[in-house]
Amino acid sequence: MSSSLWNAMARHALHAAVLCLGVATTAQAAGWRAAGSFGGERASHTTTQLGDGRVLVAGGRSGGTPLATTQLYDPATGRWSGGPALPGPRADHTATPLADGTVLLAGGHTGSASTSAAATFDPRTGAVTPAEAMNLRRNRHTATLLHDGRVLVAGGQGTAGQEALRSAEIYDPATRTWQSAGSMPGMGKRQHTATLLATGRVLLVGGLDNGISADAAVLVWSPADDTWTVAAPLPDGPRLDHTATLLPDGRVLVAGGRGSGNAAVDTTQLYDPASNTWSACAVLHTARERHAAALLPGGRVLLVGGEAGNTPLAASEVVDPGTCDASSLPPMAQARTRSGALLLHTGEVLVAGGDGTPGPLASAERFSADTLVPEVTGALPALRQDHRATLLRDGSVLVTGGLVASGGSAAPGNSTLRYDAGTGQWQGAAPMARARSYHSQTLLADGRVLVAGGSSVPASAELYDSATQQWSAVPDLAHGRWAHTATLLPSGSVLVAGGTNSGNVAQAERYDPAANAWRAAGALLVPRYGHTATLLADGRVMVAGGNALTSQGTASVEFYNPATATWTAGPAMQQARSQHSATLLADGRVLVAGGYTNGAGYIASAEIYDPATNAWHSAASLQQARNLHTATLLPDGRVLVTGGGYNGANLISAEVYDPESGTWQPAGTMPQGRGNHTATLLANGRVLVAGGLNSHSAPALLYGRASAAGNARGPRITSSSTPVAPSGALELSGLRLIGASEASGGATQQSATRLPLVRLEGEGGGAVVWLPIASAVPSGGETLVTTQPLPPGTAPGPYRATVYVSGMASDAVPVRVLASGAPNAPTGVTATPGNAQVTVSWQAPAGGTPPTSYTVTAQPGGASCTVQAPATSCTVTGLTNGTAYTFTVTANNAGGSASAPPTGGVTPAPAPGGGGGPGGVQGIPTLSDWGVLALAALMLLAGLRARRFA
């Protein structure tokens, strides 16, 4: 053991009552943050959530000139990029996400007149395709996606003399055609709202009529018979340019707008479709029109921006329909009107563009109600650090080993715990066979957990089966180690690299779960411990930093390629560091932050590795230098860093990195300082922080907003189709996988969707893959969601699938993506005859694509048996005794099959004393024969003993 590592261990093990240090900061309040800028300022555009997680901003007006340009925004990376051009310029049009993942863009104003042109955008191909034109020209109309997948377009401003249309028409995506719907009663509507009710009917409220007068009329359209019904009018008079949002209880909140006095109003009204009645609700803090609204996951309605007296507003507020209270929120950085507000899958709200002061804007902002303030959850039975924590397939967290406090000291332990995210409590689990700390812990593709190495038992390894809750032995590592890394590879094997054990360990090893064996994996170019290992999107593993042979921090980087089983040098980091963090970002880059070296001390700097350029780039420094901290990729793409060490004490501070802005912001401080602890992203989207040897650090903490799976309207997955073939589609069944509300304001610019979004994330914070849906249909009281096929290049391995509906996330469920390509052939085939049967055993293929099953075939006759991997034996029955058979073992997966050479002839026979089989009777020794054999054996043994002791 090196002296520097021993000193670090001792320092942290004895800090049971250490002074807690931290940056005295206030947690980031709920509010707004910058979301970058796009090409071409605009207002009166549309902002649409796509099925792949991105956002489409289309058309709009810059000054008085309509635009044909589009922009694409990735919420995970915060990056804007140019999209395809529309067939022609337009503003005040509609954009509706369809059930097949495309977006219907319809109508609008070209600068000289309204247009009837329509087109669809396909995010998979990036192409805009013209569609059949509407029957009438219109702008400032509404478009509503119906339950059956069609789109109702209603009202709007037509050509000369058609200030407000009574007409409505329906777009059918299956035929890409328009059909006229029944005309609405009254004098038509524009600048009204259209809200899809829970019953499938559509509610139209207010607007401007053909006489250019504000309207209080309310209409309801029924898709069952294409009829309009006059509903109770707005009780407090007409309004237009307002918002109308469907609430979780089925009522509709109408807010703001322009009233009969041609001024912005500050009142809100609640409409109950069941009783066809209105009731007054909250009085707003700011009167506003042409604002935007979004239903937040908690059921409140966010109102943002707009204008009053032709002056753009930055003010935002939230209305609680349950209490009818309005609460002010921090304002946006930029006042804006005619911008729209889109509820993202993360539960945040994106506001982009709009008219500001003095003109149209190209900036965007995001609102979040999550303050990242930690909550206390269940306490660990004893203080521990340098343990390991793994999210299991059932959503619980397994904690093992570490330095466990007992009687005023701490020593490696073999105890284990499981955390139940539903109850927030810890329970004891089966102990490991060996006590260990500084070990590695890896969730395998089959759901078992591999524990390897450790400071007290550097060569030992064992497996935990969460189904049986038992541990089983694993062959020892060829090279004992601790303070190493373990990385699950796409093949399902585990790469163990580096570490120390009376000196740094150069040799790497791979654990093969199918063969239950360790295999050599080459040697690191620079032996190291205290480094990081990150699985990149291309399947390579990047090892960075750590303590090198000189016990000094290193900046060196190297890559392991599983395909060639070789190590190659990579570009060095800008800063030597060990005990740092490395986080794979949503865009495939890697964020490295903090750490420690003897020369530099505690490090605050951060840098980012970009695989596309194979280069490192400087990033903003941490607000607090730290080592031995945690770094967790959050569902919204940010990175949460907690605790760590500084000047020999543990920190209470936490901070969050935003890849979009490239900045660090404070997160909620922990009540106790922690270092050498763990942070685990739970299936519900929260982060569980556990451990640390500081006194009073036994309670665990939870950061982040929980998923909505437990509430009455959040999505919940009940089953999934796994494994998934490389080009296959994922099927998910569950409850509330289609939203009851579009969560929008219901006006012309509404582009929200009630359809689900499906996201895969590699186990342990790996690559992210979005899967646009192909269909979502009712099935036996649940909804069956089928996605489009997995995109080419999707890496094989374990993932977790999450369904997002109206900004609410389900719990993540495990899904395995199979590898493409056929497996290698099995090896070491043996056959053992029995009575009319033969048991065949083999070894799993070395390397290649892992098989999912094996088939054993006998010849002659073709009798066979099949077992699922990782089983490596199978018994073929129904054979004829006395007949010689050959046996062929074939490994199978979605990419193909590969067979071992046939065995030599093997002849089944009945057991001694048994009856003859179908092929006749073989002679067996008689009792006297057996006696002779036994006597010969005894004589041989006696002779051997005499020789040994002569």
JSON list of C-alpha atoms in Angstrom, two decimals, residues 79-167:
[
{"chain": "A", "resi": 79, "resn": "ARG", "atom": "CA", "xyz": [-27.78, 23.58, -28.00]},
{"chain": "A", "resi": 80, "resn": "TRP", "atom": "CA", "xyz": [-29.67, 25.21, -30.84]},
{"chain": "A", "resi": 81, "resn": "SER", "atom": "CA", "xyz": [-29.19, 24.21, -34.47]},
{"chain": "A", "resi": 82, "resn": "GLY", "atom": "CA", "xyz": [-30.74, 25.20, -37.77]},
{"chain": "A", "resi": 83, "resn": "GLY", "atom": "CA", "xyz": [-33.59, 23.04, -39.08]},
{"chain": "A", "resi": 84, "resn": "PRO", "atom": "CA", "xyz": [-35.11, 22.58, -42.53]},
{"chain": "A", "resi": 85, "resn": "ALA", "atom": "CA", "xyz": [-36.87, 25.43, -44.32]},
{"chain": "A", "resi": 86, "resn": "LEU", "atom": "CA", "xyz": [-40.65, 25.47, -44.50]},
{"chain": "A", "resi": 87, "resn": "PRO", "atom": "CA", "xyz": [-42.28, 25.42, -47.97]},
{"chain": "A", "resi": 88, "resn": "GLY", "atom": "CA", "xyz": [-43.03, 29.12, -47.48]},
{"chain": "A", "resi": 89, "resn": "PRO", "atom": "CA", "xyz": [-42.90, 31.85, -44.82]},
{"chain": "A", "resi": 90, "resn": "ARG", "atom": "CA", "xyz": [-45.66, 31.95, -42.22]},
{"chain": "A", "resi": 91, "resn": "ALA", "atom": "CA", "xyz": [-46.61, 33.39, -38.85]},
{"chain": "A", "resi": 92, "resn": "ASP", "atom": "CA", "xyz": [-49.63, 32.88, -36.60]},
{"chain": "A", "resi": 93, "resn": "HIS", "atom": "CA", "xyz": [-49.86, 29.30, -37.87]},
{"chain": "A", "resi": 94, "resn": "THR", "atom": "CA", "xyz": [-50.28, 26.09, -35.90]},
{"chain": "A", "resi": 95, "resn": "ALA", "atom": "CA", "xyz": [-47.92, 23.14, -35.30]},
{"chain": "A", "resi": 96, "resn": "THR", "atom": "CA", "xyz": [-49.43, 19.91, -33.99]},
{"chain": "A", "resi": 97, "resn": "PRO", "atom": "CA", "xyz": [-47.45, 16.79, -32.93]},
{"chain": "A", "resi": 98, "resn": "LEU", "atom": "CA", "xyz": [-49.10, 13.76, -34.55]},
{"chain": "A", "resi": 99, "resn": "ALA", "atom": "CA", "xyz": [-49.28, 10.24, -33.19]},
{"chain": "A", "resi": 100, "resn": "ASP", "atom": "CA", "xyz": [-46.68, 8.97, -35.67]},
{"chain": "A", "resi": 101, "resn": "GLY", "atom": "CA", "xyz": [-44.06, 11.43, -34.42]},
{"chain": "A", "resi": 102, "resn": "THR", "atom": "CA", "xyz": [-44.37, 13.92, -37.27]},
{"chain": "A", "resi": 103, "resn": "VAL", "atom": "CA", "xyz": [-45.57, 17.52, -36.85]},
{"chain": "A", "resi": 104, "resn": "LEU", "atom": "CA", "xyz": [-48.41, 19.08, -38.86]},
{"chain": "A", "resi": 105, "resn": "LEU", "atom": "CA", "xyz": [-47.85, 22.75, -39.72]},
{"chain": "A", "resi": 106, "resn": "ALA", "atom": "CA", "xyz": [-51.00, 24.43, -41.03]},
{"chain": "A", "resi": 107, "resn": "GLY", "atom": "CA", "xyz": [-52.07, 27.85, -42.23]},
{"chain": "A", "resi": 108, "resn": "GLY", "atom": "CA", "xyz": [-50.66, 31.14, -41.05]},
{"chain": "A", "resi": 109, "resn": "HIS", "atom": "CA", "xyz": [-50.01, 34.54, -42.59]},
{"chain": "A", "resi": 110, "resn": "THR", "atom": "CA", "xyz": [-47.45, 34.93, -45.38]},
{"chain": "A", "resi": 111, "resn": "GLY", "atom": "CA", "xyz": [-47.09, 38.69, -45.08]},
{"chain": "A", "resi": 112, "resn": "SER", "atom": "CA", "xyz": [-49.63, 39.48, -47.75]},
{"chain": "A", "resi": 113, "resn": "ALA", "atom": "CA", "xyz": [-52.51, 37.15, -46.93]},
{"chain": "A", "resi": 114, "resn": "SER", "atom": "CA", "xyz": [-53.61, 34.11, -44.98]},
{"chain": "A", "resi": 115, "resn": "THR", "atom": "CA", "xyz": [-52.53, 30.75, -46.42]},
{"chain": "A", "resi": 116, "resn": "SER", "atom": "CA", "xyz": [-54.13, 27.33, -46.64]},
{"chain": "A", "resi": 117, "resn": "ALA", "atom": "CA", "xyz": [-50.78, 25.56, -47.12]},
{"chain": "A", "resi": 118, "resn": "ALA", "atom": "CA", "xyz": [-49.92, 22.63, -44.87]},
{"chain": "A", "resi": 119, "resn": "ALA", "atom": "CA", "xyz": [-46.81, 20.50, -44.41]},
{"chain": "A", "resi": 120, "resn": "THR", "atom": "CA", "xyz": [-45.43, 17.82, -42.11]},
{"chain": "A", "resi": 121, "resn": "PHE", "atom": "CA", "xyz": [-42.02, 17.70, -40.43]},
{"chain": "A", "resi": 122, "resn": "ASP", "atom": "CA", "xyz": [-40.44, 14.30, -39.74]},
{"chain": "A", "resi": 123, "resn": "PRO", "atom": "CA", "xyz": [-37.75, 14.51, -37.03]},
{"chain": "A", "resi": 124, "resn": "ARG", "atom": "CA", "xyz": [-36.35, 11.11, -38.02]},
{"chain": "A", "resi": 125, "resn": "THR", "atom": "CA", "xyz": [-35.42, 12.28, -41.52]},
{"chain": "A", "resi": 126, "resn": "GLY", "atom": "CA", "xyz": [-35.25, 16.02, -40.83]},
{"chain": "A", "resi": 127, "resn": "ALA", "atom": "CA", "xyz": [-37.45, 16.66, -43.87]},
{"chain": "A", "resi": 128, "resn": "VAL", "atom": "CA", "xyz": [-40.45, 18.93, -44.35]},
{"chain": "A", "resi": 129, "resn": "THR", "atom": "CA", "xyz": [-42.99, 17.48, -46.78]},
{"chain": "A", "resi": 130, "resn": "PRO", "atom": "CA", "xyz": [-45.91, 19.45, -48.27]},
{"chain": "A", "resi": 131, "resn": "ALA", "atom": "CA", "xyz": [-49.34, 18.07, -47.39]},
{"chain": "A", "resi": 132, "resn": "GLU", "atom": "CA", "xyz": [-52.73, 18.69, -48.95]},
{"chain": "A", "resi": 133, "resn": "ALA", "atom": "CA", "xyz": [-53.84, 22.28, -48.45]},
{"chain": "A", "resi": 134, "resn": "MET", "atom": "CA", "xyz": [-56.69, 23.14, -46.13]},
{"chain": "A", "resi": 135, "resn": "ASN", "atom": "CA", "xyz": [-60.06, 23.96, -47.63]},
{"chain": "A", "resi": 136, "resn": "LEU", "atom": "CA", "xyz": [-59.79, 27.60, -46.50]},
{"chain": "A", "resi": 137, "resn": "ARG", "atom": "CA", "xyz": [-57.00, 30.07, -45.88]},
{"chain": "A", "resi": 138, "resn": "ARG", "atom": "CA", "xyz": [-56.64, 30.94, -42.22]},
{"chain": "A", "resi": 139, "resn": "ASN", "atom": "CA", "xyz": [-54.32, 32.30, -39.54]},
{"chain": "A", "resi": 140, "resn": "ARG", "atom": "CA", "xyz": [-54.73, 32.77, -35.78]},
{"chain": "A", "resi": 141, "resn": "HIS", "atom": "CA", "xyz": [-56.83, 29.61, -35.77]},
{"chain": "A", "resi": 142, "resn": "THR", "atom": "CA", "xyz": [-56.50, 26.66, -33.38]},
{"chain": "A", "resi": 143, "resn": "ALA", "atom": "CA", "xyz": [-55.48, 23.06, -34.05]},
{"chain": "A", "resi": 144, "resn": "THR", "atom": "CA", "xyz": [-56.29, 20.23, -31.63]},
{"chain": "A", "resi": 145, "resn": "LEU", "atom": "CA", "xyz": [-55.06, 16.63, -31.74]},
{"chain": "A", "resi": 146, "resn": "LEU", "atom": "CA", "xyz": [-58.08, 14.40, -31.15]},
{"chain": "A", "resi": 147, "resn": "HIS", "atom": "CA", "xyz": [-58.11, 11.10, -29.30]},
{"chain": "A", "resi": 148, "resn": "ASP", "atom": "CA", "xyz": [-58.32, 9.17, -32.58]},
{"chain": "A", "resi": 149, "resn": "GLY", "atom": "CA", "xyz": [-55.19, 10.86, -33.98]},
{"chain": "A", "resi": 150, "resn": "ARG", "atom": "CA", "xyz": [-56.94, 13.31, -36.30]},
{"chain": "A", "resi": 151, "resn": "VAL", "atom": "CA", "xyz": [-56.57, 17.09, -35.98]},
{"chain": "A", "resi": 152, "resn": "LEU", "atom": "CA", "xyz": [-59.43, 19.59, -35.65]},
{"chain": "A", "resi": 153, "resn": "VAL", "atom": "CA", "xyz": [-58.67, 23.06, -37.07]},
{"chain": "A", "resi": 154, "resn": "ALA", "atom": "CA", "xyz": [-61.23, 25.68, -36.05]},
{"chain": "A", "resi": 155, "resn": "GLY", "atom": "CA", "xyz": [-61.87, 29.35, -36.86]},
{"chain": "A", "resi": 156, "resn": "GLY", "atom": "CA", "xyz": [-59.15, 31.84, -37.61]},
{"chain": "A", "resi": 157, "resn": "GLN", "atom": "CA", "xyz": [-58.86, 34.87, -39.87]},
{"chain": "A", "resi": 158, "resn": "GLY", "atom": "CA", "xyz": [-59.44, 34.23, -43.56]},
{"chain": "A", "resi": 159, "resn": "THR", "atom": "CA", "xyz": [-59.24, 36.47, -46.56]},
{"chain": "A", "resi": 160, "resn": "ALA", "atom": "CA", "xyz": [-60.79, 39.91, -47.05]},
{"chain": "A", "resi": 161, "resn": "GLY", "atom": "CA", "xyz": [-64.14, 40.13, -45.29]},
{"chain": "A", "resi": 162, "resn": "GLN", "atom": "CA", "xyz": [-63.42, 36.98, -43.26]},
{"chain": "A", "resi": 163, "resn": "GLU", "atom": "CA", "xyz": [-62.20, 38.52, -40.05]},
{"chain": "A", "resi": 164, "resn": "ALA", "atom": "CA", "xyz": [-63.28, 35.43, -38.09]},
{"chain": "A", "resi": 165, "resn": "LEU", "atom": "CA", "xyz": [-64.24, 32.13, -39.68]},
{"chain": "A", "resi": 166, "resn": "ARG", "atom": "CA", "xyz": [-67.06, 29.83, -38.60]},
{"chain": "A", "resi": 167, "resn": "SER", "atom": "CA", "xyz": [-65.62, 26.91, -40.50]}
]
